[in-house]
Short mmCIF file of C-alpha atoms and ligand atoms in Angstrom, two decimals:
data_model
loop_
_atom_site.label_atom_id
_atom_site.label_comp_id
_atom_site.label_asym_id
_atom_site.label_seq_id
_atom_site.Cartn_x
_atom_site.Cartn_y
_atom_site.Cartn_z
CA MET A 30 40.59 -49.64 -43.41
CA PHE A 31 38.09 -49.29 -40.49
CA ASP A 32 35.64 -52.21 -40.01
CA LYS A 33 33.07 -49.85 -38.32
CA ILE A 34 32.53 -46.00 -37.98
CA LEU A 35 30.36 -44.31 -35.27
CA ILE A 36 29.21 -41.30 -37.04
CA ALA A 37 29.04 -38.89 -34.12
CA ASN A 38 26.40 -36.47 -35.46
CA ARG A 39 23.12 -36.11 -37.14
CA GLY A 40 21.19 -34.66 -39.72
CA GLU A 41 22.05 -34.04 -43.48
CA ILE A 42 25.97 -34.56 -42.51
CA ALA A 43 25.69 -37.75 -40.50
CA LEU A 44 23.83 -39.01 -43.86
CA ARG A 45 26.64 -37.79 -45.86
CA VAL A 46 28.98 -40.04 -44.44
CA LEU A 47 27.18 -42.52 -44.14
CA ARG A 48 26.69 -42.79 -47.79
CA ALA A 49 30.67 -42.81 -47.69
CA CYS A 50 30.89 -45.35 -45.38
CA LYS A 51 28.85 -47.75 -47.22
CA GLU A 52 30.53 -47.07 -50.62
CA LEU A 53 33.48 -48.41 -48.61
CA GLY A 54 31.58 -51.41 -47.34
CA ILE A 55 32.32 -50.37 -44.07
CA ALA A 56 29.90 -50.85 -41.27
CA THR A 57 27.92 -48.21 -39.69
CA VAL A 58 26.32 -46.68 -36.37
CA ALA A 59 24.59 -43.74 -35.63
CA VAL A 60 24.04 -42.46 -32.62
CA HIS A 61 20.94 -39.97 -31.85
CA SER A 62 19.31 -38.37 -29.25
CA THR A 63 15.49 -38.91 -28.15
CA ALA A 64 14.44 -35.99 -30.58
CA ASP A 65 15.87 -37.79 -33.82
CA ALA A 66 14.70 -41.46 -32.92
CA ASN A 67 13.06 -41.20 -36.10
CA ALA A 68 15.88 -39.34 -38.35
CA MET A 69 16.56 -40.78 -41.15
CA HIS A 70 20.57 -41.52 -40.50
CA VAL A 71 19.13 -43.52 -38.00
CA ARG A 72 17.09 -45.61 -40.30
CA LEU A 73 19.37 -46.10 -42.82
CA ALA A 74 22.37 -46.96 -40.62
CA ASP A 75 23.43 -50.62 -39.78
CA GLU A 76 23.13 -49.88 -36.01
CA SER A 77 22.01 -46.95 -33.87
CA VAL A 78 22.49 -46.26 -30.22
CA CYS A 79 19.91 -43.60 -28.33
CA ILE A 80 22.83 -41.01 -26.34
CA GLY A 81 20.56 -39.03 -24.29
CA PRO A 82 18.00 -36.40 -24.35
CA PRO A 83 17.47 -33.40 -26.73
CA PRO A 84 19.85 -30.99 -26.05
CA ALA A 85 23.00 -31.58 -27.86
CA LYS A 86 25.31 -31.34 -24.54
CA ASP A 87 23.69 -34.42 -23.43
CA SER A 88 23.56 -36.35 -26.55
CA TYR A 89 25.54 -35.49 -29.14
CA LEU A 90 28.41 -33.88 -26.87
CA ASN A 91 28.46 -36.31 -24.32
CA VAL A 92 31.55 -37.87 -24.50
CA PRO A 93 31.00 -41.28 -21.87
CA ALA A 94 27.72 -41.36 -24.00
CA LEU A 95 29.53 -41.93 -27.33
CA LEU A 96 32.23 -43.76 -25.73
CA ALA A 97 29.61 -46.62 -24.39
CA ALA A 98 27.97 -46.64 -27.70
CA CYS A 99 31.54 -47.43 -29.63
CA GLU A 100 32.08 -50.49 -27.01
CA ILE A 101 28.83 -51.63 -27.52
CA THR A 102 29.03 -51.80 -30.53
CA GLY A 103 32.65 -52.55 -31.17
CA ALA A 104 33.01 -49.69 -33.34
CA ASP A 105 36.78 -48.94 -33.93
CA ALA A 106 36.54 -45.37 -35.50
CA VAL A 107 34.66 -41.78 -35.29
CA HIS A 108 33.51 -39.63 -37.69
CA PRO A 109 32.64 -36.54 -35.86
CA GLY A 110 31.08 -34.24 -38.88
CA TYR A 111 30.72 -30.50 -38.79
CA GLY A 112 29.70 -29.20 -35.35
CA PHE A 113 29.63 -30.63 -32.34
CA LEU A 114 32.95 -32.25 -31.14
CA SER A 115 34.49 -31.97 -34.78
CA GLU A 116 37.00 -29.53 -33.85
CA ASN A 117 37.43 -30.54 -30.27
CA ALA A 118 40.88 -31.43 -30.02
CA ARG A 119 40.64 -33.05 -25.84
CA PHE A 120 38.08 -35.84 -27.37
CA ALA A 121 40.28 -36.52 -30.57
CA GLU A 122 42.60 -37.75 -27.32
CA ILE A 123 39.93 -39.30 -25.72
CA LEU A 124 39.23 -41.48 -28.30
CA ALA A 125 43.05 -42.64 -29.00
CA GLU A 126 43.25 -43.49 -25.11
CA HIS A 127 40.80 -45.86 -25.69
CA ASN A 128 42.12 -47.22 -28.82
CA LEU A 129 39.74 -45.64 -30.85
CA HIS A 130 40.30 -44.08 -34.25
CA PHE A 131 39.64 -40.15 -34.96
CA ILE A 132 38.39 -39.42 -38.35
CA GLY A 133 40.22 -35.95 -38.61
CA PRO A 134 43.30 -34.12 -37.92
CA LYS A 135 46.19 -34.65 -35.35
CA ALA A 136 44.48 -33.09 -31.61
CA GLU A 137 47.76 -30.61 -31.94
CA HIS A 138 46.58 -29.02 -35.14
CA ILE A 139 42.77 -29.21 -34.29
CA ARG A 140 44.07 -27.41 -30.80
CA THR A 141 46.78 -24.75 -32.49
CA MET A 142 44.27 -24.27 -34.92
CA GLY A 143 41.26 -24.11 -32.54
CA ASP A 144 43.26 -20.73 -30.99
CA LYS A 145 42.72 -17.62 -33.57
CA ILE A 146 46.14 -16.01 -32.38
CA GLU A 147 47.98 -19.30 -32.44
CA ALA A 148 46.64 -19.95 -35.45
CA LYS A 149 47.50 -16.51 -37.19
CA LYS A 150 51.42 -16.99 -36.08
CA THR A 151 51.38 -20.50 -37.60
CA ALA A 152 49.77 -19.44 -40.62
CA LYS A 153 52.22 -16.72 -40.68
CA ARG A 154 55.35 -19.00 -40.18
CA LEU A 155 54.36 -21.43 -42.60
CA GLY A 156 54.40 -18.36 -45.40
CA ILE A 157 50.62 -18.18 -45.53
CA PRO A 158 49.95 -14.36 -45.74
CA VAL A 159 47.65 -12.90 -43.10
CA VAL A 160 45.68 -9.83 -42.03
CA PRO A 161 48.13 -7.11 -40.24
CA GLY A 162 47.23 -6.48 -36.71
CA SER A 163 48.19 -6.91 -33.54
CA ASP A 164 51.42 -10.49 -33.35
CA GLY A 165 49.41 -11.11 -30.64
CA GLY A 166 46.32 -11.06 -27.52
CA VAL A 167 45.83 -7.32 -26.71
CA GLY A 168 45.63 -7.46 -22.76
CA PRO A 169 45.38 -5.04 -20.01
CA GLY A 170 48.80 -4.21 -20.00
CA ASP A 171 49.27 -3.37 -23.79
CA ASP A 172 48.91 0.31 -25.44
CA ALA A 173 46.21 -1.19 -27.35
CA MET A 174 46.06 2.51 -29.35
CA ALA A 175 49.67 2.32 -30.23
CA ILE A 176 48.59 -0.98 -32.00
CA ALA A 177 45.72 -0.08 -33.71
CA LYS A 178 47.69 3.13 -35.25
CA LYS A 179 50.05 1.37 -36.35
CA ILE A 180 47.28 -0.74 -38.07
CA GLY A 181 44.97 2.09 -39.28
CA PHE A 182 41.39 2.55 -38.58
CA PRO A 183 39.21 1.34 -39.48
CA VAL A 184 40.59 -1.81 -37.34
CA LEU A 185 38.45 -5.13 -35.83
CA VAL A 186 38.84 -6.32 -31.93
CA LYS A 187 38.56 -10.37 -32.46
CA ALA A 188 38.41 -12.94 -29.81
CA ALA A 189 41.31 -15.91 -29.73
CA ALA A 190 38.24 -18.07 -29.18
CA GLY A 191 36.01 -16.96 -31.58
CA GLY A 192 33.22 -18.74 -33.76
CA GLY A 193 30.26 -18.05 -35.76
CA GLY A 194 31.79 -14.41 -35.85
CA ARG A 195 31.09 -13.77 -31.59
CA GLY A 196 33.38 -11.46 -30.02
CA MET A 197 34.00 -9.33 -33.05
CA LYS A 198 33.68 -5.19 -32.96
CA VAL A 199 34.61 -3.44 -35.22
CA ALA A 200 36.35 0.46 -34.15
CA GLN A 201 35.77 3.45 -37.03
CA THR A 202 38.07 5.70 -35.25
CA GLU A 203 40.31 6.21 -32.59
CA GLY A 204 37.08 7.05 -30.22
CA ASP A 205 35.68 3.76 -30.62
CA LEU A 206 38.54 1.42 -29.63
CA ALA A 207 37.98 1.25 -25.62
CA LEU A 208 34.22 0.30 -25.93
CA ALA A 209 35.56 -2.05 -29.19
CA LEU A 210 37.50 -3.40 -26.36
CA SER A 211 35.25 -4.16 -23.68
CA THR A 212 32.63 -5.31 -25.36
CA ALA A 213 34.31 -7.79 -27.80
CA SER A 214 35.95 -9.64 -24.40
CA ASN A 215 32.70 -9.53 -22.71
CA GLU A 216 31.22 -11.26 -25.39
CA ALA A 217 33.90 -13.71 -25.99
CA LYS A 218 33.99 -14.54 -22.34
CA ALA A 219 30.62 -15.12 -22.18
CA ALA A 220 30.30 -17.65 -25.37
CA PHE A 221 33.19 -19.43 -24.81
CA GLY A 222 34.89 -18.72 -21.35
CA ASP A 223 38.10 -17.33 -22.94
CA GLY A 224 38.32 -12.92 -22.85
CA ALA A 225 41.58 -12.72 -25.37
CA VAL A 226 41.18 -10.71 -28.28
CA TYR A 227 43.17 -9.37 -30.85
CA LEU A 228 43.28 -6.56 -32.98
CA GLU A 229 43.13 -6.76 -37.08
CA LYS A 230 42.88 -4.27 -39.87
CA TYR A 231 39.33 -3.96 -40.84
CA LEU A 232 38.57 -4.92 -44.63
CA GLY A 233 35.88 -2.90 -46.34
CA LYS A 234 34.34 -4.59 -48.66
CA PRO A 235 36.37 -8.26 -48.91
CA ARG A 236 35.29 -11.60 -49.82
CA HIS A 237 35.61 -14.58 -48.46
CA ILE A 238 37.51 -17.06 -50.13
CA GLU A 239 38.68 -20.44 -48.82
CA VAL A 240 40.91 -23.23 -49.93
CA GLN A 241 40.42 -26.77 -50.06
CA VAL A 242 43.38 -29.17 -48.15
CA LEU A 243 43.90 -32.54 -47.96
CA GLY A 244 46.71 -34.25 -45.85
CA ASP A 245 48.04 -37.85 -45.31
CA GLY A 246 49.73 -36.98 -42.19
CA ARG A 247 53.04 -37.98 -43.61
CA GLY A 248 54.28 -34.70 -44.96
CA GLY A 249 52.14 -35.51 -48.75
CA ALA A 250 49.58 -32.67 -49.29
CA ILE A 251 46.98 -31.51 -52.15
CA HIS A 252 44.47 -28.61 -52.23
CA LEU A 253 41.58 -28.83 -54.34
CA GLY A 254 40.91 -25.27 -55.73
CA GLU A 255 38.79 -22.95 -53.66
CA ARG A 256 35.18 -22.02 -52.70
CA ASP A 257 33.98 -17.84 -52.59
CA CYS A 258 31.68 -17.68 -49.52
CA SER A 259 30.99 -13.89 -49.90
CA LEU A 260 27.30 -14.09 -49.29
CA GLN A 261 26.86 -13.98 -45.95
CA ARG A 262 24.22 -12.77 -43.54
CA ARG A 263 25.72 -12.34 -39.67
CA HIS A 264 29.00 -14.22 -40.91
CA GLN A 265 27.13 -17.21 -41.22
CA LYS A 266 27.44 -18.62 -44.76
CA VAL A 267 24.18 -18.66 -47.27
CA TRP A 268 25.72 -19.35 -50.92
CA GLU A 269 28.98 -20.73 -51.52
CA GLU A 270 30.34 -21.19 -55.09
CA GLY A 271 33.25 -22.81 -57.07
CA PRO A 272 35.55 -21.61 -58.60
CA SER A 273 35.52 -17.93 -57.42
CA PRO A 274 34.25 -15.57 -59.86
CA ILE A 275 37.16 -13.73 -59.78
CA ILE A 276 40.14 -15.95 -59.45
CA ASN A 277 41.79 -16.97 -62.13
CA ALA A 278 43.63 -19.97 -62.45
CA ALA A 279 46.90 -18.04 -61.90
CA ALA A 280 46.38 -16.93 -58.54
CA ARG A 281 44.22 -20.14 -57.94
CA ALA A 282 47.67 -21.68 -58.36
CA LYS A 283 49.58 -19.85 -56.69
CA ILE A 284 47.39 -19.30 -53.32
CA GLY A 285 46.88 -23.21 -53.46
CA GLU A 286 50.45 -24.37 -53.76
CA THR A 287 51.13 -22.16 -50.82
CA CYS A 288 48.22 -23.86 -48.83
CA ALA A 289 49.15 -27.13 -50.17
CA LYS A 290 53.09 -26.37 -49.09
CA ALA A 291 52.08 -25.14 -45.58
CA MET A 292 50.03 -28.28 -45.20
CA ARG A 293 53.19 -30.35 -46.01
CA GLU A 294 55.17 -28.75 -43.61
CA MET A 295 52.79 -29.27 -40.87
CA GLN A 296 52.38 -32.87 -41.66
CA TYR A 297 48.56 -32.40 -41.71
CA LEU A 298 45.97 -35.63 -41.71
CA GLY A 299 42.63 -35.32 -43.29
CA VAL A 300 40.44 -32.29 -44.69
CA GLY A 301 40.75 -28.80 -44.07
CA THR A 302 39.55 -25.25 -44.90
CA ILE A 303 42.31 -22.27 -44.83
CA GLU A 304 39.63 -19.06 -45.09
CA PHE A 305 41.10 -16.07 -46.53
CA LEU A 306 39.47 -12.49 -47.02
CA TYR A 307 40.58 -11.40 -50.44
CA GLU A 308 40.78 -7.90 -51.06
CA ASP A 309 42.62 -5.74 -54.21
CA GLY A 310 44.30 -8.88 -55.27
CA GLU A 311 45.51 -10.14 -51.77
CA PHE A 312 44.57 -12.73 -49.79
CA TYR A 313 44.65 -12.33 -46.07
CA PHE A 314 43.86 -15.37 -43.94
CA ILE A 315 41.17 -15.34 -41.35
CA GLU A 316 41.36 -18.92 -40.20
CA MET A 317 41.91 -22.39 -40.77
CA ASN A 318 38.54 -24.87 -40.21
CA THR A 319 40.12 -28.80 -39.09
CA ARG A 320 36.92 -30.41 -40.46
CA ILE A 321 34.80 -31.18 -43.38
CA GLN A 322 32.46 -28.31 -44.17
CA VAL A 323 29.04 -27.27 -44.89
CA GLU A 324 29.52 -26.38 -48.71
CA HIS A 325 32.79 -28.96 -49.40
CA PRO A 326 30.15 -30.58 -52.14
CA VAL A 327 30.95 -27.62 -53.97
CA THR A 328 34.34 -28.49 -53.92
CA GLU A 329 33.33 -32.05 -55.04
CA MET A 330 31.39 -31.28 -57.88
CA ILE A 331 33.57 -29.63 -59.57
CA THR A 332 36.72 -31.82 -59.01
CA GLY A 333 35.19 -35.11 -59.29
CA ILE A 334 36.66 -36.20 -55.44
CA ASP A 335 34.64 -37.26 -52.58
CA LEU A 336 36.05 -35.64 -49.70
CA VAL A 337 34.90 -37.83 -46.99
CA ILE A 338 35.50 -40.87 -48.40
CA GLU A 339 38.95 -39.33 -49.02
CA GLN A 340 38.57 -38.37 -45.59
CA ILE A 341 38.18 -41.32 -43.93
CA ARG A 342 41.05 -43.60 -46.35
CA VAL A 343 43.82 -41.11 -45.05
CA ALA A 344 42.92 -41.59 -41.42
CA ALA A 345 43.34 -45.12 -41.89
CA GLY A 346 46.96 -44.53 -43.15
CA GLY A 347 45.88 -44.50 -46.86
CA ASP A 348 47.65 -42.46 -49.59
CA LEU A 349 45.88 -39.22 -51.22
CA PRO A 350 43.76 -40.24 -53.81
CA CYS A 351 46.10 -38.15 -56.93
CA LYS A 352 49.23 -35.94 -57.43
CA GLN A 353 48.51 -32.23 -57.59
CA SER A 354 48.54 -31.88 -61.36
CA ASP A 355 46.19 -34.16 -61.36
CA ILE A 356 42.87 -32.35 -59.87
CA VAL A 357 40.84 -30.12 -62.87
CA ILE A 358 38.47 -27.96 -61.94
CA ASN A 359 35.59 -28.88 -63.85
CA GLY A 360 33.00 -26.77 -64.61
CA HIS A 361 31.42 -24.56 -61.85
CA ALA A 362 29.33 -25.35 -58.78
CA ILE A 363 27.13 -23.38 -56.21
CA GLU A 364 25.27 -24.39 -53.29
CA CYS A 365 22.48 -22.96 -51.25
CA ARG A 366 22.04 -23.71 -47.54
CA VAL A 367 17.86 -23.81 -47.43
CA ASN A 368 16.97 -23.84 -44.12
CA ALA A 369 13.53 -23.64 -42.09
CA GLU A 370 13.60 -20.22 -41.67
CA ASN A 371 11.42 -17.19 -42.23
CA PRO A 372 13.09 -15.55 -45.71
CA VAL A 373 12.37 -11.82 -44.14
CA ASN A 374 13.31 -11.79 -40.52
CA PHE A 375 15.28 -15.34 -40.52
CA ARG A 376 13.36 -16.59 -37.26
CA PRO A 377 13.48 -20.34 -37.20
CA SER A 378 10.54 -22.38 -38.25
CA PRO A 379 10.37 -25.80 -36.91
CA GLY A 380 7.83 -28.18 -37.64
CA LYS A 381 6.58 -30.44 -39.59
CA ILE A 382 7.20 -30.81 -43.62
CA MET A 383 4.10 -31.89 -45.02
CA GLN A 384 5.11 -31.63 -48.91
CA TYR A 385 8.38 -32.64 -49.58
CA HIS A 386 9.78 -32.03 -53.52
CA PRO A 387 13.55 -32.11 -53.91
CA PRO A 388 14.51 -30.67 -57.03
CA ALA A 389 16.72 -33.66 -59.82
CA GLY A 390 18.06 -33.61 -63.20
CA LEU A 391 21.33 -33.49 -64.54
CA GLY A 392 24.15 -31.42 -62.29
CA VAL A 393 21.25 -30.63 -59.42
CA ARG A 394 22.45 -32.69 -55.94
CA ILE A 395 20.55 -32.44 -52.66
CA ASP A 396 22.40 -33.39 -49.62
CA SER A 397 19.17 -33.72 -46.60
CA ALA A 398 18.25 -35.76 -44.20
CA VAL A 399 14.43 -34.30 -44.53
CA TYR A 400 11.40 -36.49 -46.10
CA GLN A 401 7.46 -35.80 -46.20
CA GLY A 402 6.34 -36.22 -42.89
CA TYR A 403 9.61 -35.32 -40.68
CA VAL A 404 8.98 -33.48 -37.85
CA ILE A 405 12.15 -30.74 -37.70
CA PRO A 406 12.87 -30.30 -34.32
CA PRO A 407 13.87 -27.32 -32.49
CA TYR A 408 16.67 -28.31 -30.75
CA TYR A 409 19.04 -28.22 -33.52
CA ASP A 410 20.25 -26.04 -36.73
CA SER A 411 17.86 -24.91 -39.19
CA LEU A 412 19.28 -26.62 -42.33
CA VAL A 413 16.53 -28.35 -44.55
CA GLY A 414 19.24 -29.46 -46.93
CA LYS A 415 21.53 -28.11 -49.02
CA LEU A 416 20.70 -27.70 -53.01
CA ILE A 417 24.15 -27.77 -55.31
CA VAL A 418 24.06 -27.01 -58.42
CA HIS A 419 26.83 -28.16 -61.19
CA GLY A 420 27.60 -26.50 -64.71
CA LYS A 421 29.69 -26.33 -67.16
CA THR A 422 29.56 -23.17 -67.23
CA ARG A 423 29.12 -20.30 -64.33
CA GLY A 424 26.05 -19.27 -66.61
CA GLU A 425 24.60 -22.81 -67.38
CA CYS A 426 24.96 -23.65 -63.67
CA LEU A 427 22.69 -20.03 -62.86
CA MET A 428 20.26 -21.67 -65.65
CA ARG A 429 20.41 -24.42 -63.78
CA LEU A 430 19.85 -23.15 -60.40
CA ARG A 431 17.55 -21.01 -61.50
CA ARG A 432 15.26 -24.12 -62.49
CA ALA A 433 16.47 -25.88 -59.43
CA LEU A 434 14.91 -23.27 -56.83
CA ASP A 435 11.43 -23.02 -59.09
CA GLU A 436 10.98 -26.49 -58.94
CA MET A 437 11.88 -27.78 -55.27
CA VAL A 438 8.78 -27.68 -52.59
CA VAL A 439 9.07 -27.35 -49.05
CA ASP A 440 5.64 -27.21 -46.99
CA GLY A 441 4.23 -27.13 -43.95
CA VAL A 442 7.25 -25.12 -42.62
CA GLU A 443 9.01 -21.81 -43.85
CA THR A 444 11.96 -21.77 -45.21
CA THR A 445 14.32 -19.38 -47.14
CA LEU A 446 13.73 -20.87 -50.96
CA PRO A 447 11.79 -17.69 -51.38
CA LEU A 448 15.36 -15.26 -50.76
CA PHE A 449 17.63 -17.68 -53.28
CA ARG A 450 14.80 -17.72 -56.05
CA ALA A 451 15.10 -13.66 -55.80
CA LEU A 452 19.14 -13.54 -55.42
CA VAL A 453 19.09 -15.74 -58.45
CA ARG A 454 17.72 -13.00 -60.41
CA GLU A 455 20.02 -10.31 -58.84
CA PRO A 456 21.92 -8.50 -61.20
CA ASN A 457 24.93 -8.69 -58.99
CA ILE A 458 24.78 -12.31 -57.96
CA ILE A 459 24.66 -12.85 -61.92
CA ASP A 460 27.90 -10.84 -62.92
CA GLY A 461 29.72 -12.46 -59.57
CA ASP A 462 30.09 -8.60 -58.62
CA TYR A 463 29.52 -9.53 -54.71
CA HIS A 464 31.31 -8.87 -50.90
CA ILE A 465 30.89 -10.04 -47.58
CA HIS A 466 28.57 -7.34 -46.99
CA TRP A 467 26.88 -6.87 -49.80
CA LEU A 468 23.79 -10.15 -48.81
CA GLU A 469 23.29 -8.06 -45.47
CA GLN A 470 23.02 -4.86 -47.70
CA TYR A 471 20.58 -6.03 -50.18
CA LEU A 472 18.10 -7.43 -46.74
CA ALA A 473 18.36 -3.97 -45.36
CA ARG A 474 17.15 -2.66 -48.33
CA GLY A 475 14.60 -5.04 -48.36
CA ASP A 476 13.23 -5.12 -52.19
CA THR A 477 13.84 -8.55 -52.16
CA ASN A 478 10.92 -10.99 -54.26
CA ALA A 479 10.92 -12.77 -50.59
CA HIS A 480 9.62 -9.23 -49.16
P1 ADP B 19 34.35 -17.03 -36.90
O1 ADP B 19 35.29 -18.00 -36.48
O2 ADP B 19 33.79 -15.89 -35.79
O3 ADP B 19 33.53 -17.41 -37.95
P2 ADP B 19 36.34 -15.25 -38.81
O4 ADP B 19 37.32 -14.71 -38.48
O5 ADP B 19 36.25 -16.58 -39.59
O6 ADP B 19 35.64 -15.77 -37.47
O7 ADP B 19 35.39 -14.22 -39.72
C1 ADP B 19 34.15 -15.01 -40.08
C2 ADP B 19 33.52 -13.80 -41.19
O8 ADP B 19 33.98 -11.80 -40.35
C3 ADP B 19 34.62 -13.50 -42.37
O9 ADP B 19 34.24 -14.16 -42.88
C4 ADP B 19 34.30 -11.97 -42.54
O10 ADP B 19 32.68 -11.83 -42.76
C5 ADP B 19 34.57 -11.19 -41.40
N1 ADP B 19 35.70 -10.54 -40.88
C6 ADP B 19 36.58 -10.98 -40.41
N2 ADP B 19 37.77 -10.78 -40.15
C7 ADP B 19 37.67 -9.53 -40.73
C8 ADP B 19 38.37 -8.10 -41.19
N3 ADP B 19 40.06 -8.03 -40.67
N4 ADP B 19 37.79 -7.00 -41.87
C9 ADP B 19 36.92 -7.46 -42.32
N5 ADP B 19 35.74 -8.28 -42.31
C10 ADP B 19 36.27 -9.45 -41.22
#
């Protein structure tokens, strides 16, 4: 096992990793920018190192500073959290070159899954169902129209290097295709420095369903069921729940086993999420995230497995926590991402938290790094915290979530709490009847309590 882990992140995920390390008896090193000198992860870590000024490129993404921090403190492993360097294959390699362990998958797997075209090819080869589309990139020499016609309109133009919903354009009809191709490619070039695009069938009202996997890197892998993350705004997840209200035990076992088998074949190491769109009873792979995800607590609440602890154990060469048959889905969990944003126009609202009362009680969990008097800096994401609620049934979970949302107080900054208080009372949400465009359509109607 590792002796000392450096946590190359900030905010709630840095705290989350720190908690896992403490339970495992591993010493912790926090790193921080000058803007985060008073942050909770810094206060609670055994040691801390300032790695640069506020902009992430000069601090949390500053590889030489991180290497120096490892050397000064004698850390033997680095946990990247999510975002920042978590899916940077080169970073994993650089750590290895310095005899440091990267708590994450093998660099080759990060690289393959980071390129959406390669990822799709790999998924297909491993027997994971994919969205019908071009088999690879669509370049100037290809007859994009012929490919699009074969797939059938509407088609979606996607960036190979895409992320966060950028570089994605829908072509409803043949007449839209040329413009969709050029805008998506230009957007991708500007955002990711790579203009490669590919085509996919555009699904009308799918759900976003993702499977959590865990591998030991030696051919052992299990799945831990699915999360339904269909409630999104601008392709960003807002509300996540598990199990999905529309997946039954047989469908769960089937897609889960398909994913676990693929991970065994790859000899995948660590936690990962295989993301699908789901429509008319069919799963379509869209991408794989090779890191711990924001919404991982949903799975922890319904399986009782600490994903960060298991991620650290397998990275250190340990075994999987149990056999597939030991994984039991227990009850229901929902996570709300409470952001410091205006609940109507979603403008970020950084600033000082004057009053803070996190809800508590049976089945209520808050993953957050804020406190009363904390100043949310303007430089990073606007997450105040994640409220995760567990219940024996989905009905009990909703009942408890309603109560917890009403109890939670965050004053001084605007938050998205009013939006969640409205959502938890919406008939479609209560019935589990929604798809990936539902939230945007609901917000466009503007008839919520939050408005
Ligand atoms: P990113 O890496 O940019 O987040 P994804 O491939 O994960 O891109 O897709 C993000 C979101 O875009 C999905 O959750 C879904 O809402 C939408 N999307 C992606 N592919 C399709 C598709 N083929 N049809 C319809 N919507 C899609």
